[in-house]
Short mmCIF file of C-alpha atoms in Angstrom, two decimals:
data_model
loop_
_atom_site.label_atom_id
_atom_site.label_comp_id
_atom_site.label_asym_id
_atom_site.label_seq_id
_atom_site.Cartn_x
_atom_site.Cartn_y
_atom_site.Cartn_z
CA MET K 14 74.64 -29.24 158.99
CA THR K 15 76.91 -26.24 157.77
CA ALA K 16 78.33 -23.12 158.75
CA HIS K 17 76.01 -21.05 156.90
CA ALA K 18 73.09 -22.89 158.38
CA THR K 19 73.65 -21.97 162.19
CA THR K 20 74.30 -18.38 161.60
CA PRO K 21 71.48 -16.26 163.41
CA GLU K 22 70.86 -14.23 160.21
CA HIS K 23 69.90 -17.64 159.02
CA LEU K 24 67.99 -18.52 161.80
CA ALA K 25 65.81 -15.73 161.80
CA HIS K 26 65.14 -16.75 157.77
CA PRO K 27 65.33 -20.43 157.68
CA GLU K 28 63.41 -19.88 154.17
CA GLU K 29 66.13 -18.19 152.73
CA HIS K 30 68.63 -19.97 150.34
CA ALA K 31 72.11 -19.14 149.56
CA HIS K 32 71.72 -17.46 146.15
CA PRO K 33 74.27 -18.44 142.91
CA THR K 34 77.68 -16.85 143.04
CA PRO K 35 78.90 -14.56 140.43
CA GLY K 36 80.57 -17.81 138.34
CA MET K 37 77.22 -19.88 138.52
CA TYR K 38 75.68 -16.69 136.84
CA VAL K 39 78.99 -16.13 134.26
CA ARG K 40 78.08 -20.23 133.16
CA VAL K 41 74.33 -19.79 132.90
CA ALA K 42 74.96 -16.62 130.74
CA ILE K 43 77.34 -18.47 128.52
CA VAL K 44 74.69 -21.54 128.38
CA LEU K 45 71.98 -19.13 127.23
CA PHE K 46 74.21 -17.69 124.60
CA ILE K 47 74.93 -21.48 123.29
CA LEU K 48 71.59 -21.94 123.04
CA THR K 49 70.74 -18.71 121.29
CA ALA K 50 73.79 -19.59 118.31
CA LEU K 51 71.98 -22.87 117.96
CA GLU K 52 68.93 -21.30 117.46
CA VAL K 53 70.19 -19.07 115.34
CA ALA K 54 72.36 -21.50 113.61
CA LEU K 55 69.21 -23.62 112.86
CA TYR K 56 67.46 -20.53 111.06
CA GLU K 57 70.44 -20.34 109.01
CA ILE K 58 70.70 -24.10 108.12
CA THR K 59 66.65 -24.11 107.42
CA TYR K 60 66.27 -20.66 105.77
CA GLY K 61 69.64 -18.88 105.28
CA GLU K 62 72.51 -19.31 102.80
CA HIS K 63 73.65 -22.84 103.87
CA ALA K 64 69.79 -24.10 103.46
CA GLY K 65 69.58 -27.76 102.35
CA ALA K 66 73.11 -28.60 103.32
CA PHE K 67 71.63 -31.01 106.47
CA GLY K 68 68.84 -31.95 104.39
CA ASN K 69 65.19 -30.92 104.59
CA ILE K 70 64.62 -29.97 108.17
CA GLN K 71 61.77 -27.47 107.54
CA PRO K 72 59.16 -29.84 109.55
CA VAL K 73 61.10 -29.92 112.55
CA PHE K 74 62.59 -26.49 112.41
CA VAL K 75 59.90 -24.70 114.62
CA PRO K 76 59.16 -27.76 117.33
CA VAL K 77 63.21 -27.44 117.50
CA LEU K 78 63.13 -23.74 118.10
CA LEU K 79 60.17 -23.83 120.52
CA MET K 80 62.15 -26.31 122.40
CA LEU K 81 65.81 -24.36 122.51
CA SER K 82 63.46 -21.34 123.58
CA ALA K 83 61.81 -23.17 126.48
CA GLY K 84 65.41 -24.45 127.59
CA LYS K 85 66.34 -20.82 127.30
CA PHE K 86 63.00 -19.64 129.21
CA ALA K 87 63.56 -22.49 132.17
CA LEU K 88 66.90 -21.00 132.94
CA VAL K 89 66.09 -17.26 132.95
CA ALA K 90 63.17 -18.03 135.03
CA MET K 91 65.20 -20.42 137.31
CA PHE K 92 68.40 -18.21 138.08
CA TYR K 93 67.45 -14.81 137.02
CA MET K 94 63.84 -14.56 138.36
CA HIS K 95 65.15 -16.62 141.31
CA LEU K 96 62.61 -19.56 141.06
CA LYS K 97 65.51 -21.80 142.03
CA GLN K 98 66.35 -20.34 145.44
CA ASP K 99 62.50 -19.38 146.63
CA SER K 100 60.04 -21.10 147.40
CA LYS K 101 58.68 -24.18 145.76
CA LEU K 102 54.87 -22.68 146.25
CA PHE K 103 56.03 -19.63 143.96
CA THR K 104 57.61 -22.00 141.53
CA GLY K 105 54.24 -24.12 141.17
CA VAL K 106 52.55 -20.85 141.16
CA PHE K 107 54.50 -19.82 137.70
CA VAL K 108 54.68 -22.90 136.19
CA PHE K 109 51.15 -24.41 136.65
CA PRO K 110 49.56 -21.65 134.53
CA LEU K 111 52.34 -22.66 131.87
CA ILE K 112 51.75 -25.71 131.57
CA ILE K 113 48.05 -25.30 131.34
CA ALA K 114 48.70 -22.70 128.57
CA ALA K 115 51.19 -25.31 126.97
CA VAL K 116 48.52 -28.00 126.69
CA VAL K 117 45.81 -25.71 125.55
CA ILE K 118 47.69 -24.85 122.61
CA VAL K 119 48.80 -28.32 121.76
CA ALA K 120 45.33 -29.22 121.74
CA LEU K 121 43.85 -26.53 119.58
CA SER K 122 47.23 -27.33 117.40
CA VAL K 123 45.93 -30.86 117.17
CA LEU K 124 42.55 -30.08 116.74
CA ILE K 125 43.54 -27.40 113.75
CA ALA K 126 45.59 -29.87 111.95
CA TYR K 127 43.11 -32.76 112.49
CA HIS K 128 40.33 -30.22 110.89
CA HIS K 129 42.92 -29.43 107.79
CA ALA K 130 43.51 -33.01 107.68
CA PHE K 131 40.06 -34.85 107.62
CA ALA K 132 37.06 -32.11 107.61
CA GLY K 133 38.82 -30.20 104.34
CA GLY K 134 39.56 -27.33 106.17
CA VAL K 135 35.93 -26.12 105.81
CA ILE K 136 34.23 -24.35 108.66
CA THR K 137 30.90 -24.88 108.96
#
């Protein structure tokens, strides 16, 4: 057991966890900057002046951009919204609706793609 865990303040509030240090926030900010730079670079090599430098990557543009955005969202939620240090209940309350929304979006996308591919795209 650490010295921090035996302080009277910690005993009064056993659910509290240590918050990240300023250095951790700086590291997370650097990772967010790198992910944003990757998003901009992805756009530039797909639609910008350097389009076609890596072949035709337009089919994977949106999925890769969504994955990069999801990574950034997860980092912001974990560190800047303090979900990483809070109770797991709050994380579950926050993440569960996101999972349901993602499943619904993917299911609707597959349904629309199927409709356009095999049913001729005609709504009856």
